[in-house]
Coordinates of C-alpha atoms and ligand atoms in Angstrom, one line a residue:
M29 CA 37.3 -91.0 45.5
K30 CA 36.5 -89.9 42.0
V31 CA 35.5 -86.3 41.4
F32 CA 33.9 -85.1 38.1
V33 CA 34.9 -81.5 37.3
T34 CA 33.1 -79.5 34.7
G35 CA 34.9 -76.4 33.3
G36 CA 38.2 -78.0 34.3
A37 CA 40.3 -75.8 32.0
G38 CA 39.0 -72.6 33.5
Y39 CA 40.7 -70.3 36.0
I40 CA 39.2 -71.8 39.2
G41 CA 38.6 -75.3 37.7
S42 CA 42.3 -75.7 36.8
H43 CA 43.5 -74.6 40.2
T44 CA 41.0 -76.9 42.0
I45 CA 42.0 -79.9 39.9
L46 CA 45.6 -79.3 40.9
E47 CA 44.7 -79.3 44.6
L48 CA 42.6 -82.5 44.2
L49 CA 45.4 -84.3 42.4
K50 CA 47.9 -83.3 45.0
L51 CA 45.6 -84.9 47.6
E52 CA 45.4 -88.1 45.4
Y53 CA 41.7 -87.7 44.4
D54 CA 40.8 -89.4 41.1
V55 CA 39.7 -86.7 38.7
V56 CA 37.6 -86.7 35.5
A57 CA 37.3 -83.3 33.9
V58 CA 35.5 -81.8 30.9
D59 CA 35.7 -78.4 29.1
N60 CA 34.4 -77.1 25.7
F61 CA 37.2 -74.5 25.6
V62 CA 34.6 -71.7 24.9
N63 CA 36.5 -69.5 27.4
S64 CA 39.6 -71.5 28.2
K65 CA 42.6 -73.3 26.5
P66 CA 43.8 -77.0 26.3
E67 CA 47.2 -75.7 27.5
A68 CA 45.8 -75.2 31.0
I69 CA 45.0 -79.0 31.2
K70 CA 48.5 -79.8 30.0
R71 CA 50.1 -77.6 32.6
V72 CA 48.0 -78.9 35.4
K73 CA 49.1 -82.5 34.6
E74 CA 52.7 -81.3 34.5
L75 CA 52.4 -79.5 37.8
A76 CA 50.7 -82.5 39.5
G77 CA 53.1 -84.9 37.9
C78 CA 50.3 -87.2 37.1
D79 CA 47.6 -87.8 34.4
F80 CA 43.8 -87.6 34.7
S81 CA 40.9 -88.3 32.4
F82 CA 39.9 -85.3 30.3
Y83 CA 37.3 -84.9 27.6
E84 CA 36.5 -82.0 25.4
M85 CA 32.7 -81.7 25.5
N86 CA 29.8 -79.5 26.3
V87 CA 28.0 -80.3 29.6
C88 CA 24.7 -79.6 27.8
D89 CA 25.3 -82.7 25.6
D90 CA 23.2 -85.3 27.6
W91 CA 24.3 -88.2 25.4
Q92 CA 28.0 -87.6 25.9
L93 CA 27.5 -86.9 29.6
D94 CA 25.6 -90.2 30.0
E95 CA 28.5 -92.0 28.3
L96 CA 31.0 -90.4 30.7
F97 CA 28.9 -91.3 33.8
T98 CA 28.6 -94.9 32.5
K99 CA 32.4 -95.2 32.0
H100 CA 33.4 -93.5 35.3
K101 CA 31.9 -94.2 38.7
I102 CA 31.6 -90.6 40.0
D103 CA 31.4 -89.9 43.7
C104 CA 31.2 -86.1 43.6
V105 CA 30.6 -83.4 41.0
I106 CA 32.1 -79.9 41.0
H107 CA 30.2 -77.8 38.4
F108 CA 32.3 -74.8 37.3
A109 CA 31.3 -74.8 33.6
G110 CA 29.3 -71.7 32.7
L111 CA 29.4 -68.3 30.9
K112 CA 30.5 -65.7 33.5
A113 CA 31.0 -62.3 31.9
V114 CA 28.6 -59.8 33.6
G115 CA 28.7 -57.3 30.8
E116 CA 28.3 -59.9 28.1
S117 CA 25.3 -61.4 29.9
V118 CA 23.4 -58.1 29.5
T119 CA 23.9 -58.1 25.7
K120 CA 23.4 -61.9 25.3
P121 CA 20.8 -63.0 28.0
L122 CA 19.3 -65.9 26.1
E123 CA 22.8 -67.5 25.6
Y124 CA 23.5 -67.1 29.3
Y125 CA 20.2 -68.6 30.4
E126 CA 20.3 -71.4 27.9
N127 CA 23.9 -72.4 28.6
N128 CA 24.1 -71.9 32.4
L129 CA 20.7 -73.3 33.3
N130 CA 20.5 -76.1 30.7
S131 CA 24.0 -77.4 31.6
T132 CA 23.0 -77.6 35.3
M133 CA 19.7 -79.4 34.6
V134 CA 21.3 -81.9 32.2
L135 CA 24.0 -82.6 34.9
C136 CA 21.3 -83.1 37.6
E137 CA 19.3 -85.5 35.3
T138 CA 22.5 -87.5 34.5
M139 CA 23.4 -87.6 38.2
K140 CA 20.0 -88.9 39.1
K141 CA 20.2 -91.6 36.4
H142 CA 23.6 -92.8 37.7
N143 CA 22.7 -92.4 41.4
V144 CA 25.3 -89.7 42.0
K145 CA 24.1 -87.5 44.9
N146 CA 26.9 -85.1 45.8
I147 CA 27.4 -81.8 43.9
I148 CA 29.3 -78.6 44.5
F149 CA 28.1 -75.6 42.6
S150 CA 30.2 -72.6 41.6
S151 CA 28.0 -69.8 42.7
S152 CA 28.8 -66.1 43.3
A153 CA 28.3 -63.2 45.8
T154 CA 26.5 -61.6 42.9
V155 CA 23.3 -63.4 44.0
Y156 CA 23.1 -61.2 47.1
S157 CA 20.8 -58.2 46.8
T158 CA 22.4 -54.8 47.0
E159 CA 20.5 -53.7 50.1
N160 CA 22.3 -56.0 52.5
E161 CA 24.4 -54.7 55.4
M162 CA 28.1 -55.8 55.5
P163 CA 29.6 -58.2 56.2
L164 CA 27.4 -60.5 54.1
T165 CA 26.5 -63.9 55.7
E166 CA 24.9 -67.0 54.2
R167 CA 21.6 -65.7 55.6
S168 CA 21.8 -62.3 53.8
R169 CA 19.0 -61.5 51.4
I170 CA 19.4 -62.8 47.8
G171 CA 17.7 -61.7 44.6
G172 CA 17.3 -58.4 42.8
C173 CA 20.3 -59.4 40.7
T174 CA 21.7 -56.6 38.6
N175 CA 22.5 -58.7 35.5
P176 CA 21.4 -61.9 33.7
Y177 CA 24.7 -63.6 34.8
G178 CA 23.8 -63.1 38.4
W179 CA 20.2 -64.3 37.8
T180 CA 21.6 -67.6 36.2
K181 CA 23.6 -68.2 39.4
F182 CA 20.5 -67.4 41.5
M183 CA 18.3 -69.8 39.4
C184 CA 20.9 -72.6 39.3
E185 CA 21.0 -72.5 43.1
Q186 CA 17.2 -72.8 43.2
I187 CA 17.3 -75.8 40.8
L188 CA 19.9 -77.5 43.0
R189 CA 18.0 -76.7 46.2
D190 CA 14.8 -78.1 44.8
T191 CA 16.5 -81.2 43.4
A192 CA 18.2 -81.9 46.7
N193 CA 14.8 -81.6 48.5
A194 CA 13.1 -84.0 46.0
N195 CA 15.8 -86.7 46.0
E196 CA 16.7 -88.7 49.1
G197 CA 20.3 -88.6 50.1
W198 CA 21.4 -85.7 47.8
S199 CA 24.0 -83.4 49.2
V200 CA 24.6 -80.0 47.6
A201 CA 27.1 -77.3 48.5
L202 CA 26.4 -73.8 47.0
L203 CA 29.7 -72.0 47.1
R204 CA 29.3 -68.2 46.8
Y205 CA 32.7 -66.8 45.6
F206 CA 33.6 -63.3 46.4
N207 CA 36.5 -61.9 44.3
P208 CA 38.9 -64.6 43.2
I209 CA 42.4 -63.3 42.4
G210 CA 46.0 -64.6 42.1
A211 CA 47.5 -67.7 40.5
H212 CA 49.4 -70.9 41.5
E213 CA 52.8 -70.0 42.9
S214 CA 54.6 -71.8 40.0
G215 CA 53.4 -69.1 37.6
K216 CA 52.4 -71.8 35.2
I217 CA 48.6 -71.5 35.5
G218 CA 46.5 -68.4 36.0
E219 CA 43.6 -66.3 34.9
D220 CA 43.5 -65.9 31.1
P221 CA 40.5 -63.7 30.0
Q222 CA 39.8 -64.2 26.3
N223 CA 39.1 -60.5 25.7
I224 CA 39.7 -57.2 27.5
P225 CA 39.4 -58.2 31.2
N226 CA 36.2 -57.2 33.0
N227 CA 37.7 -57.9 36.4
I228 CA 40.2 -55.7 38.0
M229 CA 43.1 -58.0 38.8
P230 CA 43.7 -59.4 35.3
Y231 CA 43.3 -55.8 34.0
I232 CA 46.0 -54.6 36.4
A233 CA 48.2 -57.5 35.3
Q234 CA 47.8 -56.6 31.7
V235 CA 48.7 -53.0 32.4
A236 CA 51.8 -54.2 34.2
V237 CA 52.9 -56.4 31.3
G238 CA 52.3 -53.6 28.8
R239 CA 49.2 -55.0 27.0
L240 CA 47.0 -52.2 28.3
P241 CA 48.0 -48.5 28.8
Y242 CA 46.4 -47.8 32.2
L243 CA 43.8 -48.8 34.7
S244 CA 40.5 -46.9 34.8
V245 CA 39.5 -46.6 38.5
F246 CA 35.7 -46.7 38.3
G247 CA 34.8 -44.0 40.8
D248 CA 36.5 -42.4 43.7
D249 CA 33.4 -40.9 45.3
Y250 CA 32.0 -43.9 47.1
D251 CA 31.4 -43.8 50.8
T252 CA 34.6 -45.7 51.6
P253 CA 37.9 -44.7 53.3
D254 CA 39.6 -43.7 50.0
G255 CA 36.4 -43.3 47.9
T256 CA 37.1 -46.4 45.7
G257 CA 35.1 -49.6 45.7
V258 CA 35.8 -52.2 48.4
R259 CA 35.8 -56.0 47.7
D260 CA 36.7 -59.3 49.4
Y261 CA 39.6 -60.6 47.3
I262 CA 40.3 -64.3 47.9
H263 CA 43.4 -66.1 46.5
V264 CA 42.4 -68.7 44.0
V265 CA 44.4 -71.4 45.7
D266 CA 42.5 -70.7 48.9
L267 CA 39.3 -70.9 46.9
A268 CA 40.4 -74.2 45.4
R269 CA 41.1 -75.6 48.9
G270 CA 37.6 -74.5 49.9
H271 CA 36.2 -76.9 47.3
V272 CA 38.2 -79.8 48.8
A273 CA 36.8 -79.0 52.2
A274 CA 33.3 -78.9 50.7
I275 CA 33.8 -82.4 49.2
E276 CA 34.6 -83.8 52.6
Y277 CA 31.6 -81.9 54.1
L278 CA 29.2 -83.5 51.5
N279 CA 30.3 -86.9 52.6
S280 CA 28.7 -86.4 56.0
H281 CA 25.8 -84.1 55.3
T282 CA 22.6 -84.1 53.1
G283 CA 20.4 -81.4 51.8
A284 CA 21.5 -78.1 50.2
N285 CA 24.0 -75.9 52.2
I286 CA 25.4 -72.5 51.4
F287 CA 29.0 -71.3 52.0
N288 CA 30.5 -67.8 51.4
L289 CA 34.1 -68.2 50.3
G290 CA 36.0 -65.0 51.1
T291 CA 38.6 -63.6 53.4
G292 CA 36.3 -61.6 55.7
K293 CA 38.3 -58.4 54.8
G294 CA 37.6 -55.6 52.4
T295 CA 40.2 -54.1 50.1
S296 CA 39.7 -50.9 48.1
V297 CA 40.7 -50.5 44.4
L298 CA 43.5 -48.1 45.3
E299 CA 44.7 -50.4 48.1
L300 CA 44.8 -53.3 45.6
V301 CA 46.8 -51.3 43.1
S302 CA 49.2 -50.3 45.9
A303 CA 49.6 -53.9 47.0
F304 CA 50.3 -54.9 43.4
E305 CA 53.0 -52.2 43.1
D306 CA 54.5 -53.2 46.4
A307 CA 54.5 -56.9 45.6
T308 CA 55.9 -56.5 42.1
G309 CA 57.9 -53.2 42.0
V310 CA 55.9 -52.4 38.8
E311 CA 54.1 -49.0 38.8
I312 CA 50.5 -49.1 37.6
S313 CA 49.3 -46.1 35.6
R314 CA 45.8 -45.3 36.6
K315 CA 43.1 -42.7 35.8
I316 CA 40.0 -41.9 37.8
A317 CA 36.9 -42.7 35.7
P318 CA 33.2 -42.5 36.3
R319 CA 31.5 -45.2 38.4
R320 CA 30.6 -48.4 36.5
P321 CA 26.8 -48.9 36.3
G322 CA 25.7 -51.7 38.6
D323 CA 28.7 -51.5 41.0
I324 CA 28.1 -51.3 44.7
A325 CA 30.4 -49.5 47.1
V326 CA 31.3 -52.3 49.5
C327 CA 31.1 -56.1 49.4
Y328 CA 32.8 -58.6 51.7
T329 CA 31.7 -61.6 53.8
S330 CA 31.7 -62.9 57.3
T331 CA 33.8 -66.1 57.5
E332 CA 32.1 -67.5 60.6
N333 CA 30.0 -70.2 58.9
T334 CA 32.6 -71.6 56.5
K335 CA 35.2 -71.8 59.4
K336 CA 32.7 -73.6 61.6
E337 CA 31.1 -75.9 59.1
L338 CA 33.9 -76.5 56.6
D339 CA 36.8 -76.1 59.0
W340 CA 38.3 -74.0 56.3
E341 CA 39.6 -70.5 56.2
T342 CA 41.8 -68.5 53.8
E343 CA 45.6 -68.5 54.4
K344 CA 47.0 -66.3 51.6
T345 CA 47.1 -62.5 51.6
V346 CA 46.2 -60.0 48.9
F347 CA 50.0 -59.2 48.7
Q348 CA 50.8 -62.9 47.9
A349 CA 48.0 -62.9 45.3
C350 CA 49.5 -59.9 43.6
A351 CA 52.9 -61.5 43.6
D352 CA 51.5 -64.7 42.2
T353 CA 49.4 -62.9 39.6
W354 CA 52.5 -61.1 38.4
K355 CA 54.6 -64.3 38.2
W356 CA 51.9 -65.8 36.0
Q357 CA 51.4 -62.7 33.8
K358 CA 55.2 -62.0 33.4
N359 CA 55.9 -65.5 32.4
N360 CA 52.8 -65.7 30.1
P361 CA 52.2 -62.2 28.7
H362 CA 49.5 -63.5 26.4
G363 CA 48.2 -66.1 28.8
Y364 CA 48.1 -69.7 27.5
D365 CA 48.6 -68.3 24.0
S366 CA 52.0 -67.1 25.0
I367 CA 53.7 -70.3 23.7
S368 CA 52.1 -70.0 20.2
R369 CA 52.6 -66.3 20.3
S370 CA 56.3 -66.7 21.2
H371 CA 56.6 -69.3 18.4
E372 CA 54.9 -66.7 16.1
D373 CA 57.3 -64.0 17.3
I374 CA 60.3 -66.4 16.7
R375 CA 59.0 -67.2 13.2
I376 CA 58.5 -63.5 12.4
N377 CA 61.9 -62.5 13.8
S378 CA 63.7 -65.3 12.0
K379 CA 62.0 -64.1 8.8
S380 CA 63.0 -60.5 9.4
S381 CA 66.6 -61.4 10.2
S382 CA 67.1 -63.7 7.2
Ligands
WQD7 C1 36.1 -55.0 41.5 C2 36.3 -53.6 41.9 C3 35.2 -52.1 40.4 C4 37.7 -53.1 36.9 C5 32.5 -59.4 39.5 C6 31.3 -60.2 39.4 C7 31.2 -61.3 40.4 C8 32.5 -62.2 40.3 C9 33.7 -61.3 40.5 C10 32.1 -64.0 38.8 C11 35.0 -52.8 41.7 C12 36.7 -51.9 40.3 C13 37.1 -53.0 38.1 C14 38.4 -51.9 36.4 C15 37.9 -50.8 38.5 N1 32.6 -62.8 39.0 N2 37.3 -51.9 38.9 N3 38.5 -50.8 37.2 O1 32.4 -56.4 40.0 O2 33.2 -56.9 42.3 O3 32.6 -58.8 40.8 O4 33.6 -60.3 39.4 O5 31.6 -64.8 39.6 O6 30.1 -62.1 40.1 O7 30.2 -59.3 39.7 O8 34.7 -57.5 40.4 O9 36.9 -57.1 39.5 O10 34.9 -56.3 38.1 O11 35.5 -55.1 40.2 O12 38.0 -49.8 39.2 O13 38.9 -51.9 35.2 O14 37.3 -53.0 41.0 O15 34.5 -50.8 40.3 O16 35.0 -51.8 42.7 P1 33.2 -57.3 40.9 P2 35.6 -56.5 39.4

């Protein structure tokens, strides 16, 4: 079975390709490296011990995409590619709408032309409105997104739902991720934000490795047990395995179906920091700061639907995710740039010692 992965060099894309290769799926992947590095693809091939087809390209390029679908008989698509920085989407909304919606529409048009009917879409819990009771379920209210990034996920879901309804035999899985964290146990692939991390786990990791001075805890006056924000942190390898389960689901279902991918448990900011310190032995300097605009107090999901429909549930703990994150960050202080940076350091050091 041949799976086409867009955004294959990204954090979740790279971990998903590795799981697919381990299960002997054929993989064709693309990435334009706008928010990722070629080194990630190289390391996935090393970890898997096998090669796969990869092309540097932009999914919005309909001519290149058509060529790829002509060359490869695709059975299922996993669409990760997209801009995903919440804060950046507020300052650059048109770039987010153009890239995230256009890539999805070009992909659907190309699938239709080549009679490919199965697609998994990388969506997000951010599509849920903030008024919902917890835990969230797949039937919780959506909309009222607090940023353009969230609206692009909301709109892409609608594009895919309508396309599935209009085309006989299409099968769509809308996977709404909660908070992905962690890294592959090898420490060779992981999350590599290109700028100062927006998300808490890579921020903690960069404090631990000395790239950032301390963690700002955004608010300790929420209505939660310790006053800090509560989220559903899911290990990225569990998340990757959820995509494999979704591929199998699409083979025996049609229409558009929604799945929340989370652990079903909430963890506060201070609990996450403590877990990281316990898992790594590294103390994390932190300061209480004002709440971040747009943040909600609590967000976690029920796992009932995914367990029943996908026969999938998370297996890894937040503690394991912290340990795996640290192994990645410790071995790669500058992410995938670490190799070039270390070569740079060696060049500078050799100059200074000569
Ligand atoms: C988690 C908690 C913060 C940083 C976002 C997107 C969502 C998805 C996951 C893409 C909150 C607190 C954070 C920091 C902190 N991304 N925090 N100090 O906001 O739940 O979700 O990322 O799909 O779509 O909305 O994740 O990691 O930014 O924040 O105290 O430096 O950590 O207040 O309580 P979030 P996050």
